[in-house]
Short mmCIF file of C-alpha atoms and ligand atoms in Angstrom, two decimals:
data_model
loop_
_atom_site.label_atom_id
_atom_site.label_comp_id
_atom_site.label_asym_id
_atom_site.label_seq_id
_atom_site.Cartn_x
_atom_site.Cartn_y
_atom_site.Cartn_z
CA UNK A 1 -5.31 -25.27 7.21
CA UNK A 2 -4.70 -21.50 8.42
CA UNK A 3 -5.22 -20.01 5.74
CA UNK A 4 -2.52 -16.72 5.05
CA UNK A 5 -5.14 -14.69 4.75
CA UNK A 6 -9.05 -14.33 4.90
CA UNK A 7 -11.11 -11.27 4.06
CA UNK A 8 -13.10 -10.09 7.12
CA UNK A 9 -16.49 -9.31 5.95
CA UNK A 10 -19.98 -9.65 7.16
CA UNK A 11 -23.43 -8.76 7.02
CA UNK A 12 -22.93 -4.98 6.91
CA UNK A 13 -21.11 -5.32 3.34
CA UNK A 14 -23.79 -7.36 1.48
CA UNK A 15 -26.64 -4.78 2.98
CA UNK A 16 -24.79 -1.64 1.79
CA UNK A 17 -24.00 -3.42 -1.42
CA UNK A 18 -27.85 -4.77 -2.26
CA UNK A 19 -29.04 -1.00 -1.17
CA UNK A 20 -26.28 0.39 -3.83
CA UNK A 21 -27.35 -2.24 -6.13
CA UNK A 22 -31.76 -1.52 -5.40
CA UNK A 23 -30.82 2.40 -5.30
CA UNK A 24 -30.75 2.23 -9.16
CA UNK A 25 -27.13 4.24 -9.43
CA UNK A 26 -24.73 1.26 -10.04
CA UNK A 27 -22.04 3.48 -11.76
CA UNK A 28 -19.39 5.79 -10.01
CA UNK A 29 -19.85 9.15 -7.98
CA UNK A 30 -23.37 8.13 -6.18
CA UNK A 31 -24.19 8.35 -2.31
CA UNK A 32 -21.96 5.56 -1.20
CA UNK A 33 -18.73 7.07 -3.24
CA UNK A 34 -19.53 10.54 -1.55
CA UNK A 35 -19.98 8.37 2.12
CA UNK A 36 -16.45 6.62 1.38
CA UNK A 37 -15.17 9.56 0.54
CA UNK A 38 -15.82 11.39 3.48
CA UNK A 39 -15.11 8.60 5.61
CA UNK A 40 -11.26 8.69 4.31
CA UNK A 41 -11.51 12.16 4.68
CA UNK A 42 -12.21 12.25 8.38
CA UNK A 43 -9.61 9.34 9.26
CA UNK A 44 -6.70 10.50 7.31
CA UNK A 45 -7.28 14.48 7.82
CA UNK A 46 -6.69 14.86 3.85
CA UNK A 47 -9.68 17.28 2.51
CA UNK A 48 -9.58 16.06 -1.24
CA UNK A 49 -10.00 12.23 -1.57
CA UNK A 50 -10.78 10.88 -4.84
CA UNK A 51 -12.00 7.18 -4.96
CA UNK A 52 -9.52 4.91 -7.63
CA UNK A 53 -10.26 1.41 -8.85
CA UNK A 54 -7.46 0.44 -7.40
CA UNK A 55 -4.17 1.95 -5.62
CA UNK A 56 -2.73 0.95 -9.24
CA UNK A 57 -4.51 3.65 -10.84
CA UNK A 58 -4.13 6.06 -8.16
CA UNK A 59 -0.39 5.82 -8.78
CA UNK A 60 -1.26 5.95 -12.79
CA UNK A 61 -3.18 9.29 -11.77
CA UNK A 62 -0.41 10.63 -10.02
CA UNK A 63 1.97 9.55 -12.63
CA UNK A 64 -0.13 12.26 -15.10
CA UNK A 65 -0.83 14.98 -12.63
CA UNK A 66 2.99 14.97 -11.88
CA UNK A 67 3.16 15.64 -15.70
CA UNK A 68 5.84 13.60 -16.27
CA UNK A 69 7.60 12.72 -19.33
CA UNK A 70 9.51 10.39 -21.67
CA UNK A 71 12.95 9.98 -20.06
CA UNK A 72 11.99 11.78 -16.63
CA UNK A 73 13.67 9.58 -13.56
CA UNK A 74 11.90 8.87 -10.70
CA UNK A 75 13.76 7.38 -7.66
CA UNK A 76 11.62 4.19 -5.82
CA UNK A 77 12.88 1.33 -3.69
CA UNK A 78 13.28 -2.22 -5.57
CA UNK A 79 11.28 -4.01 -2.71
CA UNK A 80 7.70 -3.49 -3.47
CA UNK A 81 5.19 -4.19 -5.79
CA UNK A 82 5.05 -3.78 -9.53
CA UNK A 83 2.73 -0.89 -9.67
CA UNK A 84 4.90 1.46 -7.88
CA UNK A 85 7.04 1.44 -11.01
CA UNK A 86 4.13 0.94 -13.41
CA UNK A 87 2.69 3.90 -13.68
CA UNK A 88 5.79 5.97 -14.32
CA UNK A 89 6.82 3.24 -16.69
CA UNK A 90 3.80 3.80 -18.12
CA UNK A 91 4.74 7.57 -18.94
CA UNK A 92 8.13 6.56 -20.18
CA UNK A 93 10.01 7.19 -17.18
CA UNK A 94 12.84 5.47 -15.52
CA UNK A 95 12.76 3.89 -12.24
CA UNK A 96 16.11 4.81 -10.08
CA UNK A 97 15.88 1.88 -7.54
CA UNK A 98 17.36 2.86 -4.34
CA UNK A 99 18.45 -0.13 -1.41
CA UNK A 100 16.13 -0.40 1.80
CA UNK A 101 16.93 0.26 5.34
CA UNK A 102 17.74 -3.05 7.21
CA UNK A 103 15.15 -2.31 9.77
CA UNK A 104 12.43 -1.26 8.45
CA UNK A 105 12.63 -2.55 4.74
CA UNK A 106 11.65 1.23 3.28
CA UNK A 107 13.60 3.22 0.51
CA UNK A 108 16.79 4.05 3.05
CA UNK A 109 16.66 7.74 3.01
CA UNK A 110 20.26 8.39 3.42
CA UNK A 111 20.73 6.49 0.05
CA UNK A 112 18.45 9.18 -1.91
CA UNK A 113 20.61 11.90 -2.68
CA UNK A 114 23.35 9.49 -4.50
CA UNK A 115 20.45 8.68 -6.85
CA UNK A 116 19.14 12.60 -7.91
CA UNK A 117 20.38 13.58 -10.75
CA UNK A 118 19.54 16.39 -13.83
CA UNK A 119 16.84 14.19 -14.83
CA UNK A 120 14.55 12.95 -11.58
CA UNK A 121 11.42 14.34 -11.26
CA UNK A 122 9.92 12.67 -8.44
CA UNK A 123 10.62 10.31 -5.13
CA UNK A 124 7.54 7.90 -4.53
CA UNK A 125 8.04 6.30 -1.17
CA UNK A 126 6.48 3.02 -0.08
CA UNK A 127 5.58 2.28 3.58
CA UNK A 128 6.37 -0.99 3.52
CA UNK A 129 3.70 -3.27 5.99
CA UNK A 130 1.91 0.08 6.73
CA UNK A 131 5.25 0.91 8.88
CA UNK A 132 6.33 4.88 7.86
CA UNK A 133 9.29 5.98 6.21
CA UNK A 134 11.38 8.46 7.51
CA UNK A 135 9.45 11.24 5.59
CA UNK A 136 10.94 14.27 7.46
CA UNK A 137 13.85 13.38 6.16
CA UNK A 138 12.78 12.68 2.29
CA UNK A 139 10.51 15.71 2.54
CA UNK A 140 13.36 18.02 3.24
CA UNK A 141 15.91 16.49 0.03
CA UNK A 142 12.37 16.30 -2.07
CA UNK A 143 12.45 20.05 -0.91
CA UNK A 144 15.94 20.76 -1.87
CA UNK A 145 15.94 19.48 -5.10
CA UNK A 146 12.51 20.45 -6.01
CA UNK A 147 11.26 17.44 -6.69
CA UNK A 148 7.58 15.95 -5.67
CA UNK A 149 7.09 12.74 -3.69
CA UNK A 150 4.06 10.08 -4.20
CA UNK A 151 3.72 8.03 -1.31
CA UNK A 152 2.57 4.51 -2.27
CA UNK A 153 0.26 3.67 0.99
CA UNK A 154 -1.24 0.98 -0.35
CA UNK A 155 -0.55 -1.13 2.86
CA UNK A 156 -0.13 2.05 5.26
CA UNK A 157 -4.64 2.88 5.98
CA UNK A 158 -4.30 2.95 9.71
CA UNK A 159 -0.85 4.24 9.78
CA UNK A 160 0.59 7.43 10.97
CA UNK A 161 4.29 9.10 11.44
CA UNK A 162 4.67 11.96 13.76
CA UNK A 163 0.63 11.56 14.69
CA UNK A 164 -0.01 12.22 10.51
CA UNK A 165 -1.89 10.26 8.26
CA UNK A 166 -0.06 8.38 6.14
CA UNK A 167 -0.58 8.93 2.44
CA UNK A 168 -0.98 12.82 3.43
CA UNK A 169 2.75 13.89 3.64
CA UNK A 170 3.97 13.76 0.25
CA UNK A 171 2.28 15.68 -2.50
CA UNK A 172 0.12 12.86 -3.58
CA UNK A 173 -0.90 9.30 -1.72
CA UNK A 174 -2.18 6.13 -2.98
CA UNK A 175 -4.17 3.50 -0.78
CA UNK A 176 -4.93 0.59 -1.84
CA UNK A 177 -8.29 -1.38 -1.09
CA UNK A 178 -7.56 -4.90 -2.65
CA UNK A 179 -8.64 -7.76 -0.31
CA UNK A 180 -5.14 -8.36 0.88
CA UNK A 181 -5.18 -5.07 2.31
CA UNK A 182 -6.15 -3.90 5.73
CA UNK A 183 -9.66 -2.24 4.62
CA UNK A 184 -10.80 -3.95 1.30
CA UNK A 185 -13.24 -3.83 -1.47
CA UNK A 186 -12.06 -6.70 -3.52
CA UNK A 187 -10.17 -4.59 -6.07
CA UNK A 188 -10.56 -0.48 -4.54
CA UNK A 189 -7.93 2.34 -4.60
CA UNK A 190 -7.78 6.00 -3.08
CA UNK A 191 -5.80 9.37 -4.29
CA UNK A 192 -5.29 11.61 -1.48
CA UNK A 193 -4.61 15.33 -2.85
CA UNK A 194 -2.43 17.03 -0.16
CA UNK A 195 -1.25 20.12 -2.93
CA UNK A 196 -4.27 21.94 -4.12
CA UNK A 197 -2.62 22.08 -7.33
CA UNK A 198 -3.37 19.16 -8.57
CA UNK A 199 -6.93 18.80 -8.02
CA UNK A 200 -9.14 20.34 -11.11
CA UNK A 201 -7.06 18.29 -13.05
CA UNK A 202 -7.15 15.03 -10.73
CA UNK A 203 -11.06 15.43 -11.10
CA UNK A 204 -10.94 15.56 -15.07
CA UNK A 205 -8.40 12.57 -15.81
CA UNK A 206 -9.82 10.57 -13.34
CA UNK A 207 -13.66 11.16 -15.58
CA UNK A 208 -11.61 10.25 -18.91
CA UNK A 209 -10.37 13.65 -19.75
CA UNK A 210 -13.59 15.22 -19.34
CA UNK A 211 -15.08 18.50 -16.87
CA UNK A 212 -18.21 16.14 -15.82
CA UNK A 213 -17.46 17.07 -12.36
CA UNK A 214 -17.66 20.57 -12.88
CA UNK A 215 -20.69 20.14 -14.46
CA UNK A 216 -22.52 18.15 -12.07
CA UNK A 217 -21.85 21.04 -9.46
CA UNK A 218 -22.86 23.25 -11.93
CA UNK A 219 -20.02 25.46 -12.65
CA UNK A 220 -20.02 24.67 -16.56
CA UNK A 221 -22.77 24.76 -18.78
CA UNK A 222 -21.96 21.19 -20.79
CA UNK A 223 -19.02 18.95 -20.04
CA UNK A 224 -16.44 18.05 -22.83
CA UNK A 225 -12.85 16.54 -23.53
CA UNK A 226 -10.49 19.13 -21.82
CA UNK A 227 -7.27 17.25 -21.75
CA UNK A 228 -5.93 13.16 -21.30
CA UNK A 229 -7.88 11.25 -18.90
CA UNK A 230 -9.26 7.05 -18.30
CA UNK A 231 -11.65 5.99 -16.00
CA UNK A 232 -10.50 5.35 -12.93
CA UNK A 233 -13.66 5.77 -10.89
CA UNK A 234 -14.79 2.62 -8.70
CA UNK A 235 -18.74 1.59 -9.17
CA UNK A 236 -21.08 2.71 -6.47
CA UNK A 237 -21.45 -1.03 -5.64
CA UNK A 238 -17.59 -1.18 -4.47
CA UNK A 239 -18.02 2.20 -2.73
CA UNK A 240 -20.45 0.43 -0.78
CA UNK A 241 -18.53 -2.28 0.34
CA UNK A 242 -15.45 0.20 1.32
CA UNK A 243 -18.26 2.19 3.23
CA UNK A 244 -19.07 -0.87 5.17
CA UNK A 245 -15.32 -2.03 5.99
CA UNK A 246 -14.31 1.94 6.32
CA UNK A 247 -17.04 1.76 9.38
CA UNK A 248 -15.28 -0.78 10.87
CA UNK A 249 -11.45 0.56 11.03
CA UNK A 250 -10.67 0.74 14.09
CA UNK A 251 -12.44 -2.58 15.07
CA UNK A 252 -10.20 -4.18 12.13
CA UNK A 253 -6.90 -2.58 13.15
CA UNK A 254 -7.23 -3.27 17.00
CA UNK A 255 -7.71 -6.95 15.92
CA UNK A 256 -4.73 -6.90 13.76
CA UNK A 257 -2.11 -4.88 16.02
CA UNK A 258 -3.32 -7.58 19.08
CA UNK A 259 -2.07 -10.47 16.47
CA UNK A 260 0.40 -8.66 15.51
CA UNK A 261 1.64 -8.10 19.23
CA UNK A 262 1.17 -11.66 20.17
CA UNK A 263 3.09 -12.90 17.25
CA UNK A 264 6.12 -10.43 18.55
CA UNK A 265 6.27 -11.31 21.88
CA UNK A 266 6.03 -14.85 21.81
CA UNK A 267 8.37 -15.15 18.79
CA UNK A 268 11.33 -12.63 20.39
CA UNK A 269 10.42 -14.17 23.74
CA UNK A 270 11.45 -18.22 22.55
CA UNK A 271 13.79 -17.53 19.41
CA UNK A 272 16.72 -15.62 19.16
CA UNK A 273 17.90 -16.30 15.78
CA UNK A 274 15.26 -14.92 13.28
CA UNK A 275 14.91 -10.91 12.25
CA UNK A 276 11.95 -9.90 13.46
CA UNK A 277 9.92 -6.05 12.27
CA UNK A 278 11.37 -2.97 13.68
CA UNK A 279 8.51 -0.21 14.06
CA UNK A 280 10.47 3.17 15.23
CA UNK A 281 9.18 5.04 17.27
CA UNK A 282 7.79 7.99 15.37
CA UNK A 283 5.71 5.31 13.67
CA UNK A 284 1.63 4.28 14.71
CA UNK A 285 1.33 1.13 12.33
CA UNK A 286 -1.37 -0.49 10.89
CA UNK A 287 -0.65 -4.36 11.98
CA UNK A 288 -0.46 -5.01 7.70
CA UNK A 289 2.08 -7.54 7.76
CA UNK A 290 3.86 -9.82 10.34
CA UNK A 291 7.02 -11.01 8.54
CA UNK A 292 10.10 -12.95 10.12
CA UNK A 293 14.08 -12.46 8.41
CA UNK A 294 15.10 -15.64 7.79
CA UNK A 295 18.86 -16.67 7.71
CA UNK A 296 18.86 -17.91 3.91
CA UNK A 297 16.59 -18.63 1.21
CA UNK A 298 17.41 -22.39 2.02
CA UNK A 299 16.21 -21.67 6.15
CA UNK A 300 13.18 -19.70 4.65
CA UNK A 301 12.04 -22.93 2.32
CA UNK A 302 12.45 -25.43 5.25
CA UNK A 303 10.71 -22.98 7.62
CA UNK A 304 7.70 -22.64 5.02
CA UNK A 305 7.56 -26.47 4.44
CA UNK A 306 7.12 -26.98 8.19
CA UNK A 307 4.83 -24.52 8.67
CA UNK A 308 2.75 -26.30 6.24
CA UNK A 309 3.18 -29.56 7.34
CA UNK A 310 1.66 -28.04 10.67
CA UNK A 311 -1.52 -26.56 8.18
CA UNK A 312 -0.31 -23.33 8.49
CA UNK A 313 -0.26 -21.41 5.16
CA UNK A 314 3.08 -18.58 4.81
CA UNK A 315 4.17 -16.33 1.76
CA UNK A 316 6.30 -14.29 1.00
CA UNK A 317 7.25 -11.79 -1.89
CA UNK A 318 8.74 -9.39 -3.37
CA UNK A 319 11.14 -10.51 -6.33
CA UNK A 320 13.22 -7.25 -6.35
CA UNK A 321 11.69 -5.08 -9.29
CA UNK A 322 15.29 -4.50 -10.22
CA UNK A 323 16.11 -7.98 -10.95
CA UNK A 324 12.64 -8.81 -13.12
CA UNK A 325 12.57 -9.04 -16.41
CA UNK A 326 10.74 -5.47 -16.42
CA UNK A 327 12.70 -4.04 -14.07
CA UNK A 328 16.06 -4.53 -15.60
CA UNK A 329 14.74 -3.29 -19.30
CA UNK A 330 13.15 0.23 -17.86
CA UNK A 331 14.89 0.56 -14.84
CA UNK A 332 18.38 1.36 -13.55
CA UNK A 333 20.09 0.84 -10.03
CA UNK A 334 21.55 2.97 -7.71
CA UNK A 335 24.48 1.60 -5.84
CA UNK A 336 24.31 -1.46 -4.02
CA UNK A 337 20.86 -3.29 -3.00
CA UNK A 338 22.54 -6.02 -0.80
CA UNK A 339 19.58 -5.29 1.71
CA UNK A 340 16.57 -5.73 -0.90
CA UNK A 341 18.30 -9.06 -1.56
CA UNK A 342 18.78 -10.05 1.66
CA UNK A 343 14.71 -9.21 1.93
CA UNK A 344 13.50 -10.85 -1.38
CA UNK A 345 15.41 -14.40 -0.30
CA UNK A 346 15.19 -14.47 3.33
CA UNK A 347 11.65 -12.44 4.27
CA UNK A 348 8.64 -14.47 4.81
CA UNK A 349 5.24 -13.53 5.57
CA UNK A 350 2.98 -15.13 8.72
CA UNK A 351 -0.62 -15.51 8.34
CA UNK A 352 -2.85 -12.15 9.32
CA UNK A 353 -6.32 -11.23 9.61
CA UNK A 354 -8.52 -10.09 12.23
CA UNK A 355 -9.97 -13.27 14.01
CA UNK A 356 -6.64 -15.39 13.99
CA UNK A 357 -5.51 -13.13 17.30
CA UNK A 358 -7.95 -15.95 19.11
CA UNK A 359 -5.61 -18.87 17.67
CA UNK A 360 -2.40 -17.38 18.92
CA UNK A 361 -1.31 -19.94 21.18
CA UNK A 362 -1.52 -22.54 18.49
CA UNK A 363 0.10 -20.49 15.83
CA UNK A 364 3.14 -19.70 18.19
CA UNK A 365 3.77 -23.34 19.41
CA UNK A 366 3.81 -23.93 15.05
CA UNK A 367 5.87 -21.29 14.82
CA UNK A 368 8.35 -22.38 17.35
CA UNK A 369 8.20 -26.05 16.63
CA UNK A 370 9.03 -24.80 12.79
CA UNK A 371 12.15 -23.01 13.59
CA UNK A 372 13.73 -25.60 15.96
CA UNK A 373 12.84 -27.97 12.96
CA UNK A 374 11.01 -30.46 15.84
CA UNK A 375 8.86 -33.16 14.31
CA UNK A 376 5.51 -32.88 13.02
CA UNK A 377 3.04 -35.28 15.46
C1 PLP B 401 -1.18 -3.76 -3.08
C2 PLP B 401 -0.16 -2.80 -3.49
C3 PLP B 401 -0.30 -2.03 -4.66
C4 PLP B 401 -1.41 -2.25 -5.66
O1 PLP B 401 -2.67 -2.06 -5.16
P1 PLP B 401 -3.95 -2.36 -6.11
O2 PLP B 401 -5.07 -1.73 -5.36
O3 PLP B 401 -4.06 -3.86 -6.17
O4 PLP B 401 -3.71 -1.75 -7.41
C5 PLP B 401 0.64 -1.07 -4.94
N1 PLP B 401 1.71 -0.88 -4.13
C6 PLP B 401 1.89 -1.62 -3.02
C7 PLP B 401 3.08 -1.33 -2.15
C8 PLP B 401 0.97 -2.60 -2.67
O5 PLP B 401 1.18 -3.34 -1.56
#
């Protein structure tokens, strides 16, 4: 069976982590955090990187430094993961879910003003399979409504718009290490600080409420509780991992954009009748995701049972926040959100991980053979 995914790890990884392990400073903030750190630093351009746990509590972190409050709206597509609404929930705020573009599945911009109104706060954008929104565009109503933007880039490491980071464009950016990501450390999050504003405070919630940072550089005298904080700090031992995987970027996306590439081609090349991704052209993506638009949740189930019956393993995801159980009791909708529909029955997800580029050839005869429903030898 091909499996849908498969963490790419090696040797490097278990060194860094036994030396993190041996160096006697298991706990956050030690040599490998600050190596991580700087390594983020230096691909993304953002000077104040702040290791998470996960992306989850990067958005939880933003969630506080935004300050926001009981009641406070914050506009977010429907089609992404839990977390993105989460961590506001979390503060008692209420999701606004705006509809996607058709193309490229993220929040549709033009839809984003209908949405503001006395009580939003805040616009957190998701590049959905590491392909950019259109954040001139959101910047500029963010802008003219005062409002701040958190760009959930948990699948966007690797990605740029206009030659810029992603995750460095809004006011605050989340990335996301989990091992379905491009660059993992089993569970492993980033906050990228792109307004200076926010970062003495960043530093103290992210140490449970406390100044220990300042006091390690030795600009306090003691450190104490100085406002509301958790501990969203990763252990050394995880830094080390994300050192090792951080090291090997580019290796990891070249690998995934030549899959990615191959898959595009030789899908668009033999069948005409399946959506495939549209990356504009402002947009250097990440190869995250390969995902084909299927004509109907009926066409998507056959297509998955074929491509398993051929041992090749497919997913897809997400159940529209808007429609869950969650969703519906915190949340509200604005207008229409025929597209996220459309994604949540019809989108499904091909296998992708650096290494499967050399089985192309056998994954697009599967493919192919699974669309034109042929038989199984
Ligand atoms: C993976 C993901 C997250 C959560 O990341 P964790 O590191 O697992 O907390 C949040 N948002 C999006 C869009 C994701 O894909």
């Amino acid at each position: 069976m091909i499996p849908f995914n498969k963490p790419y790890v090696g040797d490097i990884e278990v060194e860094y982590a036994i030396e993190a392990i041996r160096s006697g400073h298991l706990r956050g903030d030690g040599a490998f955090t600050k190596r991580a750190t700087k390594l983020l630093s230096d691909e993304t351009g953002c000077q104040h990187v702040l290791l998470t746990h996960s992306c989850t509590a990067a958005l939880e972190m933003a969630a506080l430094l935004l300050d926001l409050r009981e009641g406070d709206e914050v506009i977010m597509p429907s089609f992404t993961f839990v977390s993105s609404a989460n961590a506001f929930v979390l503060r008692g705020c209420v999701p606004v879910f705006v509809d996607i573009r058709p193309d490229t599945l993220n929040i549709d911009e033009q839809k984003i003003a209908d949405a503001i109104t006395s009580r939003t706060k805040a616009i957190v954008v998701v590049h959905y399979a590491g392909v950019s929104c259109d954040m001139s565009k959101i910047m500029k109503i963010a802008n003219e409504h005062d409002l701040s933007v958190v760009e959930d880039a948990a699948q966007a490491l690797g990605s740029f718009y206009k030659g810029t980071a992603l995750g460095t464009i809004g006011h605050l950016g989340c990335l996301s290490f989990h091992d379905t990501k491009n660059i993992i450390s089993g569970e492993g999050g980033a906050l990228l600080i792109n307004d200076k504003r926010y970062l003495q405070r960043a530093e103290i919630i992210r140490e449970k409420g406390t100044n220990r940072s300042q006091f390690f550089r030795g600009h306090v005298d003691k450190y104490t509780w100085c406002d509301v904080g958790s501990s969203y700090l990763p252990s050394d031992v995880v830094a080390a991992l994300l050192c090792a995987q951080l090291e090997k970027l580019k290796e990891i996306t070249a690998k995934r954009r030549n899959l990615w590439q191959l898959y595009f081609a030789g899908i668009s090349a033999s069948v005409a009748s399946v959506g495939l991704p549209v990356v504009p052209e402002d947009c250097l993506h990440n190869a995250h995701m390969f995902y084909l638009m299927m004509e109907s949740s009926k066409a998507r189930a056959e297509f998955m049972e074929q491509m398993r019956l051929r041992q090749v393993q497919t997913a897809f995801h997400y159940v529209s926040l808007h429609s869950s159980p969650a969703g519906r009791r915190y949340g509200r909708v604005s207008g229409a959100m025929d597209v996220t529909e459309r994604a949540s029955d019809c989108l499904v997800r091909l296998p992708m991980w650096p290494g499967l580029e050399t089985r192309s050839d056998e994954l697009l005869h599967a493919i192919r053979n699974s669309l034109i429903g042929g038989v199984v030898s």
